[in-house]
DNA sequence: GAGTGGTCTAGACCACATA
DNA sequence: ATGTGGTCTAGACCACTCC
């Protein structure tokens, strides 16, 4: 089957916003009219508008209507795709990778707990440097359980790992828990990110979950101060 | 009227998880049974479970059931309440504040754009130091438009500003856009956060929106390296 | 008062997981 | 084959905004 109706409607409305059919700060048609026009029930339209709201495209006011957001949710990497594939588009150039380490071993205690593994469940360990426009963009340190994705080889990590996941392994990402902090540059950072010892490093530690709830990756990603990276996300109240 | 049913159900289920009636890793009753037991329709139960999913309490698998998450979403300040009121509970001690600056003036260009203001719309500017357990916790730099919240005085900022908003002014927060980065310690940081010049600072810049979509605050919050603060949030795919 | 979005229902059908 | 959650409907009633 094709995609559910509410997803199709999300795409239609996004498109109309992009084409300035619905203008920022202006009202959308009301839910009943949209439902009639799109040939679905009002509840389905509402579901679409709710998701568009959570993604920062519109907001709805009871008694008034639904409005296109003025200051759009650009520069967002709130996508639960793990890496920074969302950001890469805005950086102009493509992301290339240099695999520094590709190993297999038993997990440390932290990795065991994060990935809900037994101490005898082996994991892959990958370190790779991400490069954009010839500049070091981030240093990734990733652990993956063989239980979930066996038969990896280092070549996979030269391209987009998340694309490989989706198309080759049919694994779908459900979300992630991210912890951000400011750190001092260590030896790795100085070597690969070309950071000075006094440069602050933005660290993003994430545990990524599949749609079925299994934790499937823990990674620690460090970003250099040089290009003054910011990590932006939307936090919209659920209702 | 009281709260909507789906909110009440969320509270019931949260309570049952807390009381180990529903155990981590175990299945909840199916949606039909829950609906019957709670005296609502299945759609309403589903709405509650969806929100619990987005908040990290449970996850649902089509064809299988709904499971309580094993590694709970603790240590989360993903709440769109603006400040770090969510975190304060876990730090043991209460949060106190020292108001460093309370002023009123016309907005800079950045503030104008963030808050969708005209250059003649005045704003409050507040700088305050947040202290937890006698240690500097964060340095806040906040701008608020008089258009939305007039008649402020500096005493309000000694307590919980967001509580004041909700109870005294009936303003409801709808969400926020946050940008995190790692910065070098400047003069303010060294003076108030007792940071060394080489300490990295975790900076959180946020634009907070009301439920009706109006931007209502921009603030830049800086956190010292000393207690190694991490900023954690959940990023769950919308569906 | 008229129009809007928010909640809720009772039921239907479908996609998927598990056995 | 059975049971589960996901989608969708047509309609109802309510809360709210704005004129």
JSON list of C-alpha atoms in Angstrom, two decimals, chain B residues 13-145:
[
{"chain": "B", "resi": 13, "resn": "UNK", "atom": "CA", "xyz": [-0.94, 5.12, 33.31]},
{"chain": "B", "resi": 14, "resn": "UNK", "atom": "CA", "xyz": [2.07, 7.11, 34.51]},
{"chain": "B", "resi": 15, "resn": "UNK", "atom": "CA", "xyz": [0.97, 6.35, 38.06]},
{"chain": "B", "resi": 16, "resn": "UNK", "atom": "CA", "xyz": [0.66, 2.66, 37.32]},
{"chain": "B", "resi": 17, "resn": "UNK", "atom": "CA", "xyz": [4.13, 2.61, 35.83]},
{"chain": "B", "resi": 18, "resn": "UNK", "atom": "CA", "xyz": [5.49, 4.40, 38.88]},
{"chain": "B", "resi": 19, "resn": "UNK", "atom": "CA", "xyz": [3.78, 1.89, 41.16]},
{"chain": "B", "resi": 20, "resn": "UNK", "atom": "CA", "xyz": [5.16, -1.05, 39.17]},
{"chain": "B", "resi": 21, "resn": "UNK", "atom": "CA", "xyz": [1.70, -2.19, 38.20]},
{"chain": "B", "resi": 22, "resn": "UNK", "atom": "CA", "xyz": [3.00, -2.00, 34.64]},
{"chain": "B", "resi": 23, "resn": "UNK", "atom": "CA", "xyz": [6.59, -3.21, 34.69]},
{"chain": "B", "resi": 24, "resn": "UNK", "atom": "CA", "xyz": [9.45, -2.01, 32.43]},
{"chain": "B", "resi": 25, "resn": "UNK", "atom": "CA", "xyz": [9.81, -4.29, 29.46]},
{"chain": "B", "resi": 26, "resn": "UNK", "atom": "CA", "xyz": [6.36, -5.76, 30.04]},
{"chain": "B", "resi": 27, "resn": "UNK", "atom": "CA", "xyz": [3.23, -5.41, 27.97]},
{"chain": "B", "resi": 28, "resn": "UNK", "atom": "CA", "xyz": [0.39, -3.11, 28.89]},
{"chain": "B", "resi": 29, "resn": "UNK", "atom": "CA", "xyz": [-3.18, -4.37, 28.50]},
{"chain": "B", "resi": 30, "resn": "UNK", "atom": "CA", "xyz": [-4.31, -3.95, 24.93]},
{"chain": "B", "resi": 31, "resn": "UNK", "atom": "CA", "xyz": [-6.07, -0.80, 23.82]},
{"chain": "B", "resi": 32, "resn": "UNK", "atom": "CA", "xyz": [-9.53, -2.35, 23.81]},
{"chain": "B", "resi": 33, "resn": "UNK", "atom": "CA", "xyz": [-9.23, -3.64, 27.34]},
{"chain": "B", "resi": 34, "resn": "UNK", "atom": "CA", "xyz": [-7.86, -0.32, 28.57]},
{"chain": "B", "resi": 35, "resn": "UNK", "atom": "CA", "xyz": [-10.72, 1.47, 26.85]},
{"chain": "B", "resi": 36, "resn": "UNK", "atom": "CA", "xyz": [-13.29, -0.76, 28.51]},
{"chain": "B", "resi": 37, "resn": "UNK", "atom": "CA", "xyz": [-11.65, -0.55, 31.91]},
{"chain": "B", "resi": 38, "resn": "UNK", "atom": "CA", "xyz": [-11.31, 3.23, 31.81]},
{"chain": "B", "resi": 39, "resn": "UNK", "atom": "CA", "xyz": [-14.72, 3.79, 30.29]},
{"chain": "B", "resi": 40, "resn": "UNK", "atom": "CA", "xyz": [-13.57, 5.61, 27.16]},
{"chain": "B", "resi": 41, "resn": "UNK", "atom": "CA", "xyz": [-13.30, 4.83, 23.48]},
{"chain": "B", "resi": 42, "resn": "UNK", "atom": "CA", "xyz": [-10.28, 3.11, 22.05]},
{"chain": "B", "resi": 43, "resn": "UNK", "atom": "CA", "xyz": [-9.28, 6.23, 20.10]},
{"chain": "B", "resi": 44, "resn": "UNK", "atom": "CA", "xyz": [-8.93, 8.13, 23.35]},
{"chain": "B", "resi": 45, "resn": "UNK", "atom": "CA", "xyz": [-6.72, 5.44, 24.85]},
{"chain": "B", "resi": 46, "resn": "UNK", "atom": "CA", "xyz": [-4.61, 5.51, 21.72]},
{"chain": "B", "resi": 47, "resn": "UNK", "atom": "CA", "xyz": [-4.16, 9.26, 21.94]},
{"chain": "B", "resi": 48, "resn": "UNK", "atom": "CA", "xyz": [-2.92, 8.88, 25.50]},
{"chain": "B", "resi": 49, "resn": "UNK", "atom": "CA", "xyz": [-0.51, 6.10, 24.56]},
{"chain": "B", "resi": 50, "resn": "UNK", "atom": "CA", "xyz": [0.81, 8.20, 21.68]},
{"chain": "B", "resi": 51, "resn": "UNK", "atom": "CA", "xyz": [1.71, 11.03, 23.99]},
{"chain": "B", "resi": 52, "resn": "UNK", "atom": "CA", "xyz": [3.22, 8.67, 26.53]},
{"chain": "B", "resi": 53, "resn": "UNK", "atom": "CA", "xyz": [5.27, 7.33, 23.64]},
{"chain": "B", "resi": 54, "resn": "UNK", "atom": "CA", "xyz": [6.50, 10.75, 22.64]},
{"chain": "B", "resi": 55, "resn": "UNK", "atom": "CA", "xyz": [7.44, 11.41, 26.26]},
{"chain": "B", "resi": 56, "resn": "UNK", "atom": "CA", "xyz": [9.46, 8.22, 26.40]},
{"chain": "B", "resi": 57, "resn": "UNK", "atom": "CA", "xyz": [7.35, 6.16, 28.79]},
{"chain": "B", "resi": 58, "resn": "UNK", "atom": "CA", "xyz": [6.17, 3.45, 26.42]},
{"chain": "B", "resi": 59, "resn": "UNK", "atom": "CA", "xyz": [6.38, 2.38, 22.82]},
{"chain": "B", "resi": 60, "resn": "UNK", "atom": "CA", "xyz": [3.87, 0.57, 20.68]},
{"chain": "B", "resi": 61, "resn": "UNK", "atom": "CA", "xyz": [4.47, -2.07, 18.08]},
{"chain": "B", "resi": 62, "resn": "UNK", "atom": "CA", "xyz": [1.81, -2.77, 15.53]},
{"chain": "B", "resi": 63, "resn": "UNK", "atom": "CA", "xyz": [0.67, -6.34, 15.72]},
{"chain": "B", "resi": 64, "resn": "UNK", "atom": "CA", "xyz": [2.36, -6.88, 19.04]},
{"chain": "B", "resi": 65, "resn": "UNK", "atom": "CA", "xyz": [1.35, -4.48, 21.78]},
{"chain": "B", "resi": 66, "resn": "UNK", "atom": "CA", "xyz": [2.48, -1.58, 23.92]},
{"chain": "B", "resi": 67, "resn": "UNK", "atom": "CA", "xyz": [5.49, -1.97, 26.18]},
{"chain": "B", "resi": 68, "resn": "UNK", "atom": "CA", "xyz": [6.85, 0.08, 29.07]},
{"chain": "B", "resi": 69, "resn": "UNK", "atom": "CA", "xyz": [10.28, 1.42, 28.23]},
{"chain": "B", "resi": 70, "resn": "UNK", "atom": "CA", "xyz": [13.12, -0.24, 30.08]},
{"chain": "B", "resi": 71, "resn": "UNK", "atom": "CA", "xyz": [15.53, 2.63, 30.37]},
{"chain": "B", "resi": 72, "resn": "UNK", "atom": "CA", "xyz": [13.25, 5.38, 31.46]},
{"chain": "B", "resi": 73, "resn": "UNK", "atom": "CA", "xyz": [13.33, 8.91, 30.30]},
{"chain": "B", "resi": 74, "resn": "UNK", "atom": "CA", "xyz": [14.84, 10.24, 33.48]},
{"chain": "B", "resi": 75, "resn": "UNK", "atom": "CA", "xyz": [17.09, 13.26, 33.63]},
{"chain": "B", "resi": 76, "resn": "UNK", "atom": "CA", "xyz": [15.08, 14.88, 30.90]},
{"chain": "B", "resi": 77, "resn": "UNK", "atom": "CA", "xyz": [14.62, 18.57, 30.60]},
{"chain": "B", "resi": 78, "resn": "UNK", "atom": "CA", "xyz": [12.84, 18.30, 27.32]},
{"chain": "B", "resi": 79, "resn": "UNK", "atom": "CA", "xyz": [9.91, 20.06, 28.91]},
{"chain": "B", "resi": 80, "resn": "UNK", "atom": "CA", "xyz": [9.05, 23.25, 27.08]},
{"chain": "B", "resi": 81, "resn": "UNK", "atom": "CA", "xyz": [8.95, 25.22, 30.31]},
{"chain": "B", "resi": 82, "resn": "UNK", "atom": "CA", "xyz": [11.82, 27.35, 29.22]},
{"chain": "B", "resi": 83, "resn": "UNK", "atom": "CA", "xyz": [14.16, 27.44, 32.16]},
{"chain": "B", "resi": 84, "resn": "UNK", "atom": "CA", "xyz": [15.63, 24.46, 33.88]},
{"chain": "B", "resi": 85, "resn": "UNK", "atom": "CA", "xyz": [12.87, 24.07, 36.39]},
{"chain": "B", "resi": 86, "resn": "UNK", "atom": "CA", "xyz": [12.62, 20.45, 35.37]},
{"chain": "B", "resi": 87, "resn": "UNK", "atom": "CA", "xyz": [16.20, 19.76, 36.24]},
{"chain": "B", "resi": 88, "resn": "UNK", "atom": "CA", "xyz": [16.06, 21.56, 39.57]},
{"chain": "B", "resi": 89, "resn": "UNK", "atom": "CA", "xyz": [14.26, 18.71, 41.24]},
{"chain": "B", "resi": 90, "resn": "UNK", "atom": "CA", "xyz": [17.05, 16.25, 40.52]},
{"chain": "B", "resi": 91, "resn": "UNK", "atom": "CA", "xyz": [19.78, 18.53, 41.74]},
{"chain": "B", "resi": 92, "resn": "UNK", "atom": "CA", "xyz": [18.53, 18.05, 45.25]},
{"chain": "B", "resi": 93, "resn": "UNK", "atom": "CA", "xyz": [18.55, 21.65, 46.32]},
{"chain": "B", "resi": 94, "resn": "UNK", "atom": "CA", "xyz": [16.25, 24.48, 45.34]},
{"chain": "B", "resi": 95, "resn": "UNK", "atom": "CA", "xyz": [17.20, 27.00, 42.71]},
{"chain": "B", "resi": 96, "resn": "UNK", "atom": "CA", "xyz": [17.88, 30.52, 43.91]},
{"chain": "B", "resi": 97, "resn": "UNK", "atom": "CA", "xyz": [18.48, 33.57, 41.79]},
{"chain": "B", "resi": 98, "resn": "UNK", "atom": "CA", "xyz": [20.55, 36.70, 41.88]},
{"chain": "B", "resi": 99, "resn": "UNK", "atom": "CA", "xyz": [19.27, 39.44, 39.60]},
{"chain": "B", "resi": 100, "resn": "UNK", "atom": "CA", "xyz": [22.27, 41.13, 38.03]},
{"chain": "B", "resi": 101, "resn": "UNK", "atom": "CA", "xyz": [20.47, 43.41, 35.61]},
{"chain": "B", "resi": 102, "resn": "UNK", "atom": "CA", "xyz": [16.90, 44.49, 35.08]},
{"chain": "B", "resi": 103, "resn": "UNK", "atom": "CA", "xyz": [16.44, 47.09, 32.37]},
{"chain": "B", "resi": 104, "resn": "UNK", "atom": "CA", "xyz": [14.10, 48.25, 29.67]},
{"chain": "B", "resi": 105, "resn": "UNK", "atom": "CA", "xyz": [15.06, 49.46, 26.20]},
{"chain": "B", "resi": 106, "resn": "UNK", "atom": "CA", "xyz": [14.47, 49.08, 22.48]},
{"chain": "B", "resi": 107, "resn": "UNK", "atom": "CA", "xyz": [15.41, 45.73, 20.98]},
{"chain": "B", "resi": 108, "resn": "UNK", "atom": "CA", "xyz": [18.50, 44.90, 18.99]},
{"chain": "B", "resi": 109, "resn": "UNK", "atom": "CA", "xyz": [18.00, 43.56, 15.49]},
{"chain": "B", "resi": 110, "resn": "UNK", "atom": "CA", "xyz": [18.42, 39.97, 16.62]},
{"chain": "B", "resi": 111, "resn": "UNK", "atom": "CA", "xyz": [15.84, 40.40, 19.37]},
{"chain": "B", "resi": 112, "resn": "UNK", "atom": "CA", "xyz": [13.46, 42.16, 16.98]},
{"chain": "B", "resi": 113, "resn": "UNK", "atom": "CA", "xyz": [13.59, 39.28, 14.56]},
{"chain": "B", "resi": 114, "resn": "UNK", "atom": "CA", "xyz": [13.37, 36.57, 17.19]},
{"chain": "B", "resi": 115, "resn": "UNK", "atom": "CA", "xyz": [10.38, 38.12, 18.92]},
{"chain": "B", "resi": 116, "resn": "UNK", "atom": "CA", "xyz": [8.76, 39.48, 15.74]},
{"chain": "B", "resi": 117, "resn": "UNK", "atom": "CA", "xyz": [8.90, 43.03, 17.07]},
{"chain": "B", "resi": 118, "resn": "UNK", "atom": "CA", "xyz": [9.05, 46.48, 15.58]},
{"chain": "B", "resi": 119, "resn": "UNK", "atom": "CA", "xyz": [12.15, 48.49, 16.46]},
{"chain": "B", "resi": 120, "resn": "UNK", "atom": "CA", "xyz": [9.98, 50.73, 18.64]},
{"chain": "B", "resi": 121, "resn": "UNK", "atom": "CA", "xyz": [8.49, 47.92, 20.72]},
{"chain": "B", "resi": 122, "resn": "UNK", "atom": "CA", "xyz": [10.30, 48.04, 24.06]},
{"chain": "B", "resi": 123, "resn": "UNK", "atom": "CA", "xyz": [11.66, 44.94, 25.76]},
{"chain": "B", "resi": 124, "resn": "UNK", "atom": "CA", "xyz": [12.77, 44.02, 29.23]},
{"chain": "B", "resi": 125, "resn": "UNK", "atom": "CA", "xyz": [16.30, 42.79, 29.60]},
{"chain": "B", "resi": 126, "resn": "UNK", "atom": "CA", "xyz": [17.14, 40.56, 32.54]},
{"chain": "B", "resi": 127, "resn": "UNK", "atom": "CA", "xyz": [20.40, 39.01, 33.54]},
{"chain": "B", "resi": 128, "resn": "UNK", "atom": "CA", "xyz": [20.31, 36.63, 36.42]},
{"chain": "B", "resi": 129, "resn": "UNK", "atom": "CA", "xyz": [22.58, 34.12, 38.02]},
{"chain": "B", "resi": 130, "resn": "UNK", "atom": "CA", "xyz": [21.02, 30.82, 38.97]},
{"chain": "B", "resi": 131, "resn": "UNK", "atom": "CA", "xyz": [22.43, 29.06, 41.98]},
{"chain": "B", "resi": 132, "resn": "UNK", "atom": "CA", "xyz": [21.93, 25.46, 43.09]},
{"chain": "B", "resi": 133, "resn": "UNK", "atom": "CA", "xyz": [23.47, 24.07, 46.27]},
{"chain": "B", "resi": 134, "resn": "UNK", "atom": "CA", "xyz": [25.56, 27.17, 46.62]},
{"chain": "B", "resi": 135, "resn": "UNK", "atom": "CA", "xyz": [27.17, 26.56, 43.22]},
{"chain": "B", "resi": 136, "resn": "UNK", "atom": "CA", "xyz": [26.66, 28.75, 40.16]},
{"chain": "B", "resi": 137, "resn": "UNK", "atom": "CA", "xyz": [24.39, 26.80, 37.90]},
{"chain": "B", "resi": 138, "resn": "UNK", "atom": "CA", "xyz": [23.72, 29.06, 34.96]},
{"chain": "B", "resi": 139, "resn": "UNK", "atom": "CA", "xyz": [23.82, 32.63, 33.76]},
{"chain": "B", "resi": 140, "resn": "UNK", "atom": "CA", "xyz": [20.63, 33.72, 32.04]},
{"chain": "B", "resi": 141, "resn": "UNK", "atom": "CA", "xyz": [20.26, 36.62, 29.66]},
{"chain": "B", "resi": 142, "resn": "UNK", "atom": "CA", "xyz": [16.62, 37.15, 28.78]},
{"chain": "B", "resi": 143, "resn": "UNK", "atom": "CA", "xyz": [14.58, 39.52, 26.63]},
{"chain": "B", "resi": 144, "resn": "UNK", "atom": "CA", "xyz": [10.80, 39.89, 27.00]},
{"chain": "B", "resi": 145, "resn": "UNK", "atom": "CA", "xyz": [8.46, 42.15, 25.01]}
]
